[in-house]
């Protein structure tokens, strides 16, 4: 298992569309473990393969941490409590159903120290392949639904700042520029676009 560096806003790979995983092989299994370990190292509650520069449609969500009260805004900060490890691995996720709309604040390990309110469906149903590459389905709401949607976006090269209005985004422009120029410190290994 390895802790992989997380690509930061501005890196080209974050804008690419990831490709479906065809089969479960050693490299797919290694990626699952690496994603989970990298997410834990960064105290994230979700991570998409795209964020570590791997364009395979795979994401992980730390459901255990969310259930024990981890919040999205604590990403990148050390957790003050122990969480039971319960990682949801989703391969080739596909949105089957989305209901309602809710506004929640989001952050992202690829966009350190920046948060914004984003509107998204409140409840979702997603089809995916699990750790054994078997077809599975999940119905989720609350923070779990939010994180899944945020990570699924990464697989299509979309980031949460793309969902906020132009005016609000203009206010964030200088902070985004700083991240692009690598003028940001993260507590976890990261790669800014100037280092790519
Ligand atoms: Zn993200």
mmCIF file of C-alpha atoms and ligand atoms in Angstrom:
data_model
loop_
_atom_site.group_PDB
_atom_site.id
_atom_site.type_symbol
_atom_site.label_atom_id
_atom_site.label_comp_id
_atom_site.label_asym_id
_atom_site.label_seq_id
_atom_site.Cartn_x
_atom_site.Cartn_y
_atom_site.Cartn_z
ATOM 1 C CA UNK A 1 0.000 0.000 0.000
ATOM 2 C CA UNK A 2 1.175 3.489 -0.704
ATOM 3 C CA UNK A 3 0.141 6.968 0.210
ATOM 4 C CA UNK A 4 -0.178 8.816 -3.055
ATOM 5 C CA UNK A 5 0.185 12.565 -3.548
ATOM 6 C CA UNK A 6 -3.068 14.393 -4.239
ATOM 7 C CA UNK A 7 -3.203 16.617 -7.314
ATOM 8 C CA UNK A 8 -4.298 20.164 -6.613
ATOM 9 C CA UNK A 9 -6.634 22.496 -8.505
ATOM 10 C CA UNK A 10 -5.058 23.544 -11.797
ATOM 11 C CA UNK A 11 -3.561 20.128 -12.585
ATOM 12 C CA UNK A 12 -4.749 18.915 -16.021
ATOM 13 C CA UNK A 13 -5.572 15.412 -14.823
ATOM 14 C CA UNK A 14 -8.388 16.769 -12.613
ATOM 15 C CA UNK A 15 -10.207 17.875 -15.795
ATOM 16 C CA UNK A 16 -10.022 14.530 -17.593
ATOM 17 C CA UNK A 17 -12.815 11.993 -17.886
ATOM 18 C CA UNK A 18 -11.905 8.695 -16.232
ATOM 19 C CA UNK A 19 -12.399 5.348 -17.978
ATOM 20 C CA UNK A 20 -14.446 2.389 -16.720
ATOM 21 C CA UNK A 21 -12.590 -0.391 -14.922
ATOM 22 C CA UNK A 22 -12.917 -3.573 -17.022
ATOM 23 C CA UNK A 23 -11.904 -6.222 -14.517
ATOM 24 C CA UNK A 24 -10.616 -6.821 -11.045
ATOM 25 C CA UNK A 25 -6.870 -7.428 -11.234
ATOM 26 C CA UNK A 26 -3.905 -6.811 -8.920
ATOM 27 C CA UNK A 27 -3.535 -3.250 -10.054
ATOM 28 C CA UNK A 28 -7.235 -2.518 -9.422
ATOM 29 C CA UNK A 29 -6.991 -4.009 -5.941
ATOM 30 C CA UNK A 30 -3.835 -2.024 -5.189
ATOM 31 C CA UNK A 31 -5.586 1.164 -6.263
ATOM 32 C CA UNK A 32 -8.450 0.457 -3.811
ATOM 33 C CA UNK A 33 -6.024 0.106 -0.904
ATOM 34 C CA UNK A 34 -3.958 3.100 -1.980
ATOM 35 C CA UNK A 35 -7.037 5.314 -2.265
ATOM 36 C CA UNK A 36 -8.280 4.269 1.182
ATOM 37 C CA UNK A 37 -4.872 4.822 2.746
ATOM 38 C CA UNK A 38 -4.339 8.161 1.022
ATOM 39 C CA UNK A 39 -7.816 9.317 2.118
ATOM 40 C CA UNK A 40 -7.093 8.354 5.733
ATOM 41 C CA UNK A 41 -3.687 10.032 5.687
ATOM 42 C CA UNK A 42 -5.318 13.270 4.535
ATOM 43 C CA UNK A 43 -8.236 12.839 6.966
ATOM 44 C CA UNK A 44 -10.576 13.058 4.031
ATOM 45 C CA UNK A 45 -14.027 11.516 3.958
ATOM 46 C CA UNK A 46 -13.915 10.787 0.243
ATOM 47 C CA UNK A 47 -11.384 10.479 -2.565
ATOM 48 C CA UNK A 48 -11.597 9.772 -6.287
ATOM 49 C CA UNK A 49 -8.830 8.013 -8.253
ATOM 50 C CA UNK A 50 -8.626 11.088 -10.503
ATOM 51 C CA UNK A 51 -7.310 13.073 -7.527
ATOM 52 C CA UNK A 52 -4.227 10.849 -7.338
ATOM 53 C CA UNK A 53 -3.737 11.106 -11.095
ATOM 54 C CA UNK A 54 -5.249 7.719 -11.944
ATOM 55 C CA UNK A 55 -7.957 7.844 -14.592
ATOM 56 C CA UNK A 56 -9.912 4.765 -13.587
ATOM 57 C CA UNK A 57 -13.515 5.136 -12.446
ATOM 58 C CA UNK A 58 -13.051 4.362 -8.784
ATOM 59 C CA UNK A 59 -13.783 6.269 -5.596
ATOM 60 C CA UNK A 60 -13.743 5.677 -1.857
ATOM 61 C CA UNK A 61 -15.954 7.137 0.872
ATOM 62 C CA UNK A 62 -15.166 6.835 4.586
ATOM 63 C CA UNK A 63 -18.645 5.899 5.744
ATOM 64 C CA UNK A 64 -17.293 4.895 9.183
ATOM 65 C CA UNK A 65 -15.878 8.367 9.785
ATOM 66 C CA UNK A 66 -19.085 10.033 8.571
ATOM 67 C CA UNK A 67 -21.189 7.836 10.872
ATOM 68 C CA UNK A 68 -18.961 8.719 13.823
ATOM 69 C CA UNK A 69 -19.458 12.398 13.167
ATOM 70 C CA UNK A 70 -16.630 13.415 10.831
ATOM 71 C CA UNK A 71 -17.478 16.560 8.974
ATOM 72 C CA UNK A 72 -16.473 17.613 5.527
ATOM 73 C CA UNK A 73 -14.909 20.825 6.878
ATOM 74 C CA UNK A 74 -12.466 18.767 8.952
ATOM 75 C CA UNK A 75 -10.795 17.394 5.826
ATOM 76 C CA UNK A 76 -7.045 17.726 5.995
ATOM 77 C CA UNK A 77 -7.095 18.276 9.768
ATOM 78 C CA UNK A 78 -6.204 15.582 12.276
ATOM 79 C CA UNK A 79 -9.222 13.819 13.692
ATOM 80 C CA UNK A 80 -9.795 14.196 17.407
ATOM 81 C CA UNK A 81 -11.382 10.791 17.797
ATOM 82 C CA UNK A 82 -10.958 7.242 16.629
ATOM 83 C CA UNK A 83 -13.201 6.132 13.833
ATOM 84 C CA UNK A 84 -14.132 2.659 12.865
ATOM 85 C CA UNK A 85 -12.783 1.995 9.429
ATOM 86 C CA UNK A 86 -15.672 1.366 7.094
ATOM 87 C CA UNK A 87 -14.690 2.342 3.615
ATOM 88 C CA UNK A 88 -17.142 2.207 0.751
ATOM 89 C CA UNK A 89 -15.324 1.395 -2.490
ATOM 90 C CA UNK A 90 -17.251 2.221 -5.657
ATOM 91 C CA UNK A 91 -16.069 1.114 -9.080
ATOM 92 C CA UNK A 92 -17.790 2.429 -12.228
ATOM 93 C CA UNK A 93 -20.532 4.238 -10.259
ATOM 94 C CA UNK A 94 -23.639 5.294 -12.174
ATOM 95 C CA UNK A 95 -26.358 7.583 -10.870
ATOM 96 C CA UNK A 96 -29.749 5.851 -11.199
ATOM 97 C CA UNK A 97 -31.984 8.233 -9.290
ATOM 98 C CA UNK A 98 -31.703 11.677 -7.736
ATOM 99 C CA UNK A 99 -34.356 13.391 -5.631
ATOM 100 C CA UNK A 100 -34.816 16.788 -4.035
ATOM 101 C CA UNK A 101 -32.263 19.561 -3.756
ATOM 102 C CA UNK A 102 -30.257 20.603 -0.757
ATOM 103 C CA UNK A 103 -27.561 23.211 -0.141
ATOM 104 C CA UNK A 104 -24.481 22.051 1.726
ATOM 105 C CA UNK A 105 -21.030 23.483 2.187
ATOM 106 C CA UNK A 106 -18.295 21.508 0.439
ATOM 107 C CA UNK A 107 -14.549 21.328 0.489
ATOM 108 C CA UNK A 108 -12.073 19.201 -1.449
ATOM 109 C CA UNK A 109 -8.619 17.770 -0.797
ATOM 110 C CA UNK A 110 -7.653 19.063 -4.266
ATOM 111 C CA UNK A 111 -8.801 22.588 -3.337
ATOM 112 C CA UNK A 112 -7.293 23.089 0.124
ATOM 113 C CA UNK A 113 -8.711 25.626 2.549
ATOM 114 C CA UNK A 114 -11.517 26.704 0.279
ATOM 115 C CA UNK A 115 -15.167 25.994 0.995
ATOM 116 C CA UNK A 116 -18.407 26.957 -0.678
ATOM 117 C CA UNK A 117 -22.089 26.147 -0.612
ATOM 118 C CA UNK A 118 -23.223 23.857 -3.406
ATOM 119 C CA UNK A 119 -26.746 22.751 -4.395
ATOM 120 C CA UNK A 120 -27.129 19.076 -5.205
ATOM 121 C CA UNK A 121 -29.808 16.389 -5.095
ATOM 122 C CA UNK A 122 -30.613 15.363 -1.531
ATOM 123 C CA UNK A 123 -31.121 11.622 -1.989
ATOM 124 C CA UNK A 124 -29.538 9.368 -4.582
ATOM 125 C CA UNK A 125 -29.491 5.826 -5.820
ATOM 126 C CA UNK A 126 -26.234 4.669 -7.376
ATOM 127 C CA UNK A 127 -25.315 1.459 -9.147
ATOM 128 C CA UNK A 128 -21.656 0.417 -8.909
ATOM 129 C CA UNK A 129 -19.280 -2.503 -8.664
ATOM 130 C CA UNK A 130 -18.002 -3.325 -5.190
ATOM 131 C CA UNK A 131 -14.601 -4.515 -3.877
ATOM 132 C CA UNK A 132 -15.280 -7.942 -5.378
ATOM 133 C CA UNK A 133 -16.321 -6.346 -8.688
ATOM 134 C CA UNK A 134 -19.880 -7.502 -8.101
ATOM 135 C CA UNK A 135 -22.827 -5.338 -9.071
ATOM 136 C CA UNK A 136 -24.222 -3.445 -6.140
ATOM 137 C CA UNK A 137 -26.552 -0.550 -5.411
ATOM 138 C CA UNK A 138 -26.772 2.040 -2.680
ATOM 139 C CA UNK A 139 -29.484 4.460 -1.644
ATOM 140 C CA UNK A 140 -28.075 7.364 0.323
ATOM 141 C CA UNK A 141 -28.906 10.798 1.660
ATOM 142 C CA UNK A 142 -27.213 13.300 3.963
ATOM 143 C CA UNK A 143 -23.430 13.640 3.930
ATOM 144 C CA UNK A 144 -22.855 10.189 2.396
ATOM 145 C CA UNK A 145 -24.975 11.160 -0.659
ATOM 146 C CA UNK A 146 -23.137 14.455 -0.838
ATOM 147 C CA UNK A 147 -19.681 12.891 -0.774
ATOM 148 C CA UNK A 148 -20.591 10.230 -3.355
ATOM 149 C CA UNK A 149 -21.848 12.911 -5.766
ATOM 150 C CA UNK A 150 -18.786 15.086 -5.197
ATOM 151 C CA UNK A 151 -16.438 12.145 -5.892
ATOM 152 C CA UNK A 152 -18.451 10.971 -8.918
ATOM 153 C CA UNK A 153 -18.014 14.450 -10.370
ATOM 154 C CA UNK A 154 -14.229 14.048 -10.129
ATOM 155 C CA UNK A 155 -14.476 10.992 -12.394
ATOM 156 C CA UNK A 156 -15.924 13.286 -15.074
ATOM 157 C CA UNK A 157 -13.381 16.062 -14.564
ATOM 158 C CA UNK A 158 -15.833 18.233 -12.639
ATOM 159 C CA UNK A 159 -14.960 20.041 -9.400
ATOM 160 C CA UNK A 160 -17.294 21.538 -6.813
ATOM 161 C CA UNK A 161 -16.328 25.107 -7.698
ATOM 162 C CA UNK A 162 -17.892 24.484 -11.139
ATOM 163 C CA UNK A 163 -21.299 24.255 -9.431
ATOM 164 C CA UNK A 164 -21.227 27.655 -7.781
ATOM 165 C CA UNK A 165 -22.538 30.810 -9.421
ATOM 166 C CA UNK A 166 -20.263 33.052 -11.476
ATOM 167 C CA UNK A 167 -20.410 35.899 -8.969
ATOM 168 C CA UNK A 168 -19.433 33.709 -6.030
ATOM 169 C CA UNK A 169 -16.772 32.042 -8.110
ATOM 170 C CA UNK A 170 -15.284 35.421 -9.017
ATOM 171 C CA UNK A 171 -14.792 36.017 -5.291
ATOM 172 C CA UNK A 172 -12.870 32.773 -5.012
ATOM 173 C CA UNK A 173 -10.737 33.423 -8.096
ATOM 174 C CA UNK A 174 -7.706 34.782 -6.249
ATOM 175 C CA UNK A 175 -7.681 31.840 -3.846
ATOM 176 C CA UNK A 176 -7.968 29.386 -6.737
ATOM 177 C CA UNK A 177 -5.087 31.189 -8.500
ATOM 178 C CA UNK A 178 -2.938 30.733 -5.396
ATOM 179 C CA UNK A 179 -3.602 26.997 -5.384
ATOM 180 C CA UNK A 180 -2.799 26.844 -9.126
ATOM 181 C CA UNK A 181 0.516 28.556 -8.469
ATOM 182 C CA UNK A 182 1.328 26.136 -5.679
ATOM 183 C CA UNK A 183 1.092 28.814 -2.998
ATOM 184 C CA UNK A 184 -0.657 26.553 -0.545
ATOM 185 C CA UNK A 185 0.457 24.177 2.176
ATOM 186 C CA UNK A 186 -1.217 20.852 2.783
ATOM 187 C CA UNK A 187 -0.724 18.499 5.716
ATOM 188 C CA UNK A 188 -0.734 15.593 3.211
ATOM 189 C CA UNK A 189 1.446 14.896 0.154
ATOM 190 C CA UNK A 190 0.203 16.963 -2.788
ATOM 191 C CA UNK A 191 1.237 18.080 -6.267
ATOM 192 C CA UNK A 192 0.316 21.499 -7.618
ATOM 193 C CA UNK A 193 0.009 22.255 -11.328
ATOM 194 C CA UNK A 194 3.385 24.055 -11.350
ATOM 195 C CA UNK A 195 5.056 20.800 -10.269
ATOM 196 C CA UNK A 196 3.350 18.593 -12.867
HETATM 197 ZN ZN1 LIG B 1 -12.959 16.717 -4.236
#
